[in-house]
Short mmCIF file of C-alpha atoms in Angstrom, two decimals:
data_model
loop_
_atom_site.label_atom_id
_atom_site.label_comp_id
_atom_site.label_asym_id
_atom_site.label_seq_id
_atom_site.Cartn_x
_atom_site.Cartn_y
_atom_site.Cartn_z
CA MET A 15 -25.95 0.34 -17.73
CA THR A 16 -23.28 -0.46 -20.32
CA ARG A 17 -19.55 -0.03 -20.19
CA LYS A 18 -19.93 3.09 -22.34
CA HIS A 19 -21.85 4.76 -19.55
CA TRP A 20 -19.03 4.15 -17.14
CA GLU A 21 -16.15 5.63 -19.08
CA ASP A 22 -13.57 7.45 -17.02
CA ASP A 23 -15.18 10.88 -16.95
CA ALA A 24 -18.63 9.62 -16.11
CA LEU A 25 -17.26 7.33 -13.44
CA GLU A 26 -15.21 10.14 -11.94
CA ALA A 27 -18.19 12.44 -11.77
CA ALA A 28 -20.46 9.74 -10.37
CA LEU A 29 -17.90 8.78 -7.74
CA ARG A 30 -17.52 12.36 -6.62
CA ARG A 31 -21.27 12.55 -6.17
CA ALA A 32 -21.84 9.15 -4.67
CA LEU A 33 -19.01 8.86 -2.15
CA PRO A 34 -20.62 9.28 1.26
CA ARG A 35 -20.03 12.30 3.46
CA PRO A 36 -20.66 12.31 7.19
CA ASP A 37 -23.09 14.93 8.42
CA ALA A 38 -22.12 17.71 10.81
CA ALA A 39 -23.89 16.01 13.72
CA ALA A 40 -21.75 12.90 13.30
CA VAL A 41 -18.57 15.00 13.28
CA ALA A 42 -19.69 16.81 16.43
CA ARG A 43 -20.50 13.48 18.06
CA LEU A 44 -17.04 12.21 17.16
CA GLU A 45 -15.30 15.25 18.66
CA ALA A 46 -17.29 14.99 21.88
CA ALA A 47 -16.68 11.24 22.20
CA VAL A 48 -12.94 11.59 21.58
CA ALA A 49 -12.69 14.41 24.13
CA ARG A 50 -14.51 12.26 26.70
CA ARG A 51 -12.30 9.24 26.10
CA ILE A 52 -9.09 11.25 26.12
CA ALA A 53 -10.04 12.92 29.38
CA ARG A 54 -10.23 9.47 30.97
CA SER A 55 -7.22 7.92 29.26
CA PRO A 56 -3.65 8.25 30.59
CA LEU A 57 -1.19 10.75 29.16
CA PRO A 58 0.76 9.63 26.07
CA ALA A 59 3.87 7.57 26.68
CA PRO A 60 7.04 9.69 26.54
CA PRO A 61 8.98 9.63 23.27
CA GLY A 62 11.22 6.60 22.81
CA PRO A 63 15.03 6.90 22.71
CA LEU A 64 15.08 6.62 18.92
CA VAL A 65 12.66 9.50 18.49
CA ARG A 66 14.62 11.61 20.99
CA LEU A 67 17.87 10.80 19.19
CA ARG A 68 16.39 11.65 15.81
CA ALA A 69 14.99 14.89 17.20
CA GLY A 70 18.33 15.85 18.74
CA LEU A 71 20.50 14.76 15.84
CA PRO A 72 20.08 17.91 13.72
CA GLU A 73 21.29 19.99 16.67
CA LEU A 74 24.30 17.72 17.12
CA ILE A 75 25.36 17.77 13.47
CA PRO A 76 27.31 21.09 13.68
CA ALA A 77 29.16 19.82 16.76
CA GLY A 78 29.85 16.55 14.96
CA TRP A 79 31.31 18.33 11.97
CA GLY A 80 33.50 20.41 14.31
CA ALA A 81 34.78 17.32 16.09
CA LEU A 82 35.47 15.62 12.76
CA ALA A 83 37.36 18.66 11.48
CA ALA A 84 39.43 18.81 14.69
CA ALA A 85 40.28 15.09 14.43
CA ALA A 86 41.22 15.48 10.77
CA GLY A 87 43.40 18.48 11.63
CA CYS A 88 45.23 16.50 14.32
CA ALA A 89 45.76 13.58 11.94
CA VAL A 90 47.21 15.84 9.26
CA TRP A 91 49.46 17.58 11.77
CA LEU A 92 50.75 14.26 13.13
CA GLY A 93 51.29 12.99 9.62
CA LEU A 94 53.23 16.00 8.37
CA HIS A 95 55.15 17.05 11.48
CA PRO A 96 58.84 15.92 11.29
CA VAL A 97 59.70 13.32 13.91
CA THR A 98 62.76 14.25 16.00
CA HIS A 99 64.98 11.38 17.09
CA ALA A 100 66.39 12.85 20.28
CA ALA A 101 68.61 10.66 22.44
CA PRO A 102 66.84 9.28 25.47
CA GLN A 103 67.53 11.24 28.64
CA ALA A 104 68.49 8.17 30.74
CA ALA A 105 71.26 7.15 28.32
CA TYR A 106 72.86 10.59 28.24
CA ASP A 107 76.20 10.66 30.01
CA PRO A 108 77.43 14.16 30.84
CA LEU A 109 81.08 12.91 30.96
CA GLY A 110 80.78 11.11 27.64
CA PRO A 111 82.54 13.80 25.58
CA LEU A 112 85.49 13.68 28.00
CA LEU A 113 85.94 9.94 27.37
CA SER A 114 86.43 10.61 23.69
CA LEU A 115 89.55 12.71 24.39
CA PRO A 116 92.80 10.90 23.55
CA VAL A 117 94.19 11.38 27.08
CA ALA A 118 91.07 10.41 28.95
CA GLY A 119 91.98 6.77 29.35
CA GLU A 120 95.36 7.56 30.89
CA PHE A 121 93.86 9.21 33.99
CA LEU A 122 91.28 6.46 34.67
CA MET B 7 35.44 14.68 46.21
CA PRO B 8 35.77 16.88 43.15
CA LEU B 9 33.78 20.08 43.37
CA PHE B 10 31.75 19.49 40.20
CA LEU B 11 30.22 16.31 41.62
CA ALA B 12 28.83 18.25 44.56
CA LEU B 13 27.17 20.87 42.37
CA PRO B 14 23.44 20.48 41.63
CA LEU B 15 22.58 19.23 38.16
CA PRO B 16 21.23 21.79 35.68
CA PRO B 17 17.56 21.30 34.74
CA PRO B 18 18.05 19.36 31.46
CA LEU B 19 20.29 16.81 33.15
CA ALA B 20 18.04 16.63 36.19
CA LEU B 21 15.28 15.27 33.91
CA TRP B 22 17.39 12.20 33.20
CA ARG B 23 17.71 11.33 36.90
CA ARG B 24 15.48 8.44 37.89
CA ASP B 25 14.52 10.11 41.13
CA ALA B 26 13.52 13.38 39.45
CA PRO B 27 9.91 14.32 40.30
CA ALA B 28 7.39 13.81 37.49
CA GLU B 29 6.61 17.01 35.63
CA PRO B 30 2.94 18.01 35.75
CA ALA B 31 1.10 18.13 32.42
CA PRO B 32 1.44 21.57 30.82
CA ARG B 33 -1.69 23.66 30.96
CA ARG B 34 -0.83 26.43 28.54
CA MET B 35 -3.22 26.88 25.63
CA MET B 36 -1.87 26.49 22.11
CA PRO B 37 -3.05 29.06 19.55
CA GLU B 38 -5.65 27.75 17.12
CA THR B 39 -3.39 28.66 14.21
CA ALA B 40 -0.56 26.47 15.50
CA GLU B 41 0.77 23.91 13.04
CA ASP B 42 -0.18 20.27 13.39
CA GLU B 43 3.34 19.26 14.35
CA ALA B 44 3.51 21.87 17.13
CA LEU B 45 0.14 20.70 18.44
CA MET B 46 1.36 17.11 18.41
CA ARG B 47 4.47 18.07 20.36
CA ALA B 48 2.24 19.70 22.95
CA ALA B 49 -0.06 16.66 22.96
CA ALA B 50 2.95 14.38 23.48
CA GLY B 51 3.69 16.47 26.57
CA GLY B 52 0.18 15.81 27.87
CA ASP B 53 -1.70 18.84 26.51
CA ARG B 54 -5.21 17.51 25.92
CA SER B 55 -6.51 20.83 24.58
CA ALA B 56 -3.83 20.81 21.86
CA PHE B 57 -4.99 17.38 20.78
CA GLY B 58 -8.57 18.64 20.90
CA LEU B 59 -7.62 21.27 18.32
CA LEU B 60 -6.23 18.54 16.10
CA VAL B 61 -9.43 16.52 16.44
CA HIS B 62 -11.47 19.59 15.56
CA ARG B 63 -9.24 20.26 12.55
CA HIS B 64 -9.08 16.72 11.14
CA GLY B 65 -12.04 14.89 12.67
CA ALA B 66 -14.32 15.37 9.68
CA ARG B 67 -11.79 13.95 7.24
CA VAL B 68 -11.01 11.02 9.55
CA LEU B 69 -14.70 10.18 9.74
CA ARG B 70 -15.17 10.65 5.99
CA LEU B 71 -12.32 8.27 5.17
CA ALA B 72 -13.59 5.66 7.62
CA LEU B 73 -17.10 5.98 6.21
CA ARG B 74 -15.91 5.60 2.63
CA VAL B 75 -13.96 2.46 3.45
CA LEU B 76 -16.59 0.89 5.69
CA GLY B 77 -19.80 2.22 4.22
CA GLN B 78 -21.59 2.05 7.57
CA PRO B 79 -21.86 5.21 9.69
CA ALA B 80 -21.91 3.48 13.08
CA GLU B 81 -18.84 1.40 12.28
CA ALA B 82 -17.12 4.44 10.77
CA GLU B 83 -17.68 6.48 13.92
CA GLU B 84 -16.21 3.71 16.06
CA VAL B 85 -13.16 3.39 13.82
CA ALA B 86 -12.65 7.16 13.70
CA GLN B 87 -12.79 7.33 17.51
CA GLU B 88 -10.37 4.44 17.84
CA ALA B 89 -7.96 6.02 15.33
CA LEU B 90 -7.94 9.36 17.13
CA LEU B 91 -7.48 7.66 20.49
CA ARG B 92 -4.53 5.71 19.12
CA ALA B 93 -3.06 8.92 17.75
CA TRP B 94 -3.31 10.41 21.26
CA GLN B 95 -1.69 7.42 22.90
CA ALA B 96 1.11 7.30 20.32
CA ALA B 97 1.68 11.07 20.28
CA GLY B 98 5.09 10.56 21.89
CA SER B 99 6.27 8.31 19.09
CA PHE B 100 5.14 10.64 16.30
CA ASP B 101 8.23 11.81 14.43
CA PRO B 102 7.62 14.88 12.23
CA GLY B 103 10.92 14.18 10.48
CA ARG B 104 9.53 11.00 8.98
CA ALA B 105 5.98 11.95 7.98
CA ARG B 106 3.49 14.78 8.13
CA PHE B 107 0.90 14.51 10.86
CA THR B 108 -1.95 14.12 8.38
CA THR B 109 -0.17 11.30 6.54
CA TRP B 110 0.50 9.53 9.85
CA LEU B 111 -3.11 9.98 10.98
CA HIS B 112 -4.61 8.88 7.66
CA ARG B 113 -2.49 5.77 7.77
CA ILE B 114 -3.85 4.87 11.21
CA VAL B 115 -7.43 5.47 10.04
CA VAL B 116 -7.08 3.56 6.78
CA ASN B 117 -5.38 0.58 8.42
CA LEU B 118 -8.03 0.37 11.15
CA ALA B 119 -10.86 0.78 8.64
CA ILE B 120 -9.48 -1.90 6.30
CA ASP B 121 -9.03 -4.28 9.25
CA ARG B 122 -12.58 -3.62 10.44
CA ALA B 123 -14.00 -4.04 6.93
CA ARG B 124 -12.24 -7.39 6.55
CA ARG B 125 -13.50 -8.56 9.92
CA LEU B 126 -17.03 -7.49 9.06
CA ALA B 127 -16.79 -9.32 5.76
CA THR B 128 -15.71 -12.54 7.47
CA ALA B 129 -18.29 -12.14 10.24
CA GLY B 130 -21.06 -11.83 7.67
CA PRO B 131 -21.22 -9.05 5.12
CA ARG B 132 -23.60 -6.21 5.64
CA THR B 133 -22.51 -4.59 2.42
CA GLY B 134 -25.83 -5.07 0.68
CA PRO B 135 -28.92 -2.94 0.63
CA GLU B 136 -28.85 -2.72 4.45
CA ALA B 137 -25.54 -0.91 4.36
CA LEU B 138 -26.61 1.27 1.49
CA GLU B 139 -29.69 2.47 3.34
CA ALA B 140 -27.46 3.56 6.17
CA TRP B 141 -25.42 5.86 3.96
CA PRO B 142 -26.30 9.51 4.44
CA ASP B 143 -27.62 11.51 1.55
CA PRO B 144 -24.77 13.01 -0.46
CA GLY B 145 -26.24 16.39 -1.31
CA PRO B 146 -28.78 18.90 -0.15
CA ASP B 147 -30.66 19.26 -3.46
CA PRO B 148 -33.53 16.73 -3.61
CA GLU B 149 -34.24 17.24 -7.32
CA ALA B 150 -30.67 16.51 -8.34
CA GLN B 151 -30.68 13.50 -6.07
CA ALA B 152 -33.84 12.19 -7.64
CA ALA B 153 -32.40 12.55 -11.12
CA SER B 154 -29.32 10.48 -10.39
CA ALA B 155 -30.63 8.31 -7.60
CA GLN B 156 -30.66 5.12 -9.62
CA GLN B 157 -27.17 5.65 -10.99
CA GLU B 158 -25.77 6.47 -7.56
CA ALA B 159 -27.49 3.52 -5.93
CA GLY B 160 -25.87 1.25 -8.50
CA LEU B 161 -22.52 2.85 -7.92
CA ARG B 162 -22.80 2.50 -4.15
CA ALA B 163 -23.75 -1.12 -4.47
CA ALA B 164 -20.72 -1.66 -6.71
CA LEU B 165 -18.49 0.20 -4.25
CA ALA B 166 -19.77 -1.95 -1.41
CA ARG B 167 -18.68 -5.05 -3.33
CA LEU B 168 -15.12 -3.79 -3.79
CA ALA B 169 -12.25 -5.09 -1.66
CA PRO B 170 -11.57 -2.81 1.36
CA LYS B 171 -8.16 -1.86 0.01
CA TYR B 172 -9.70 -0.71 -3.26
CA ARG B 173 -12.31 1.30 -1.38
CA ALA B 174 -9.53 2.88 0.70
CA ALA B 175 -7.59 3.79 -2.44
CA ILE B 176 -10.69 5.39 -3.97
CA ALA B 177 -11.52 7.20 -0.72
CA LEU B 178 -8.02 8.68 -0.52
CA ALA B 179 -7.80 9.48 -4.23
CA TYR B 180 -11.07 11.41 -4.20
CA GLU B 181 -10.31 13.20 -0.94
CA GLU B 182 -10.07 16.93 -1.59
CA GLY B 183 -6.85 18.65 -0.58
CA LEU B 184 -4.90 15.41 -0.39
CA SER B 185 -1.97 15.06 -2.80
CA GLY B 186 -1.21 11.84 -4.63
CA ALA B 187 1.93 11.39 -2.56
CA GLU B 188 -0.01 11.76 0.70
CA ALA B 189 -2.69 9.36 -0.47
CA ALA B 190 -0.06 6.81 -1.42
CA ALA B 191 1.79 7.24 1.86
CA ALA B 192 -1.42 6.70 3.82
CA LEU B 193 -1.73 3.31 2.14
CA GLY B 194 1.96 2.56 2.53
CA LEU B 195 2.46 2.54 -1.24
CA SER B 196 4.45 4.47 -3.80
CA GLU B 197 2.52 6.85 -6.05
CA ARG B 198 3.01 4.49 -8.97
CA ALA B 199 1.70 1.55 -6.98
CA LEU B 200 -1.33 3.60 -5.93
CA GLU B 201 -2.07 4.36 -9.58
CA GLY B 202 -2.02 0.63 -10.25
CA VAL B 203 -4.36 -0.07 -7.34
CA LEU B 204 -6.71 2.68 -8.52
CA TYR B 205 -6.71 1.31 -12.05
CA ARG B 206 -7.64 -2.15 -10.79
CA ALA B 207 -10.25 -0.65 -8.45
CA ARG B 208 -11.93 1.20 -11.33
CA GLN B 209 -11.85 -1.93 -13.47
CA ALA B 210 -13.50 -3.92 -10.68
CA LEU B 211 -16.03 -1.13 -10.17
CA ARG B 212 -16.96 -1.12 -13.87
CA ARG B 213 -17.31 -4.90 -13.80
CA HIS B 214 -19.62 -4.76 -10.79
CA LEU B 215 -21.63 -1.97 -12.42
CA GLU B 216 -22.07 -4.00 -15.59
CA GLU B 217 -23.09 -7.04 -13.60
CA GLY B 218 -25.56 -4.99 -11.60
CA SER B 219 -27.16 -3.39 -14.64
#
């Protein structure tokens, strides 16, 4: 057989014919054997935390976006809201205005 | 004590408690038309019949791939069984977000078959005429077989001399109903890399054919 005989098309066709195929009995044997072995083997291990997280992540994404939007809203509000410099309550003296009167010192 | 601590946990939270009783394996039957991923979810929950449906659906292809990599029916059956058993045991770790079930399963089969082929090669190759005799007949028509018997025998002998990875690439590439992307993923390669492997496999096959002729 020369190289010419094994050009792409011929090789393709020959491979398609020559690649082995299992017979139906072998497939049936396989199914029966797997069923037998699985019946005896323990149940599969539960999904790991990573798989559970990945499975649950798509459901959490909307909630995550909501939380992010709320946090961004708070940040913007805190950034733009005018800060009031009110006098501290403890330092407020109710008689203070009286002391500023010109005659206040004469009675004390 | 706050009232909410005294309330019983709702069912989803109760599952996380260490002292929660183990749930019995579900017994409901999955429909035969259920998708692979749904069947795997059921199998991960302990549904053996769901996994049985998957074996019925994909068993032939699993065996075919193993046979095409190994070339020996008895070894192929063992590898196919082992691959399906591993798929059952690892059903809980199967993540449909990362790969399709068939891609995941083919990868298990191909890896096991390549490992077995390498071990067989180091233990003493049976990839000669003995292995070729064990291959089943490819077609039902005896006249057509007779006409191309010599050519096919040469091709099988050349295939048997290929490296297991090349045989796996050829087996996946010529598998009907399997896209290039799926074939590449089963080998853990990109599509471009698979094309390269296939090119080298065909070159090696031609070389072996020329040597054999």
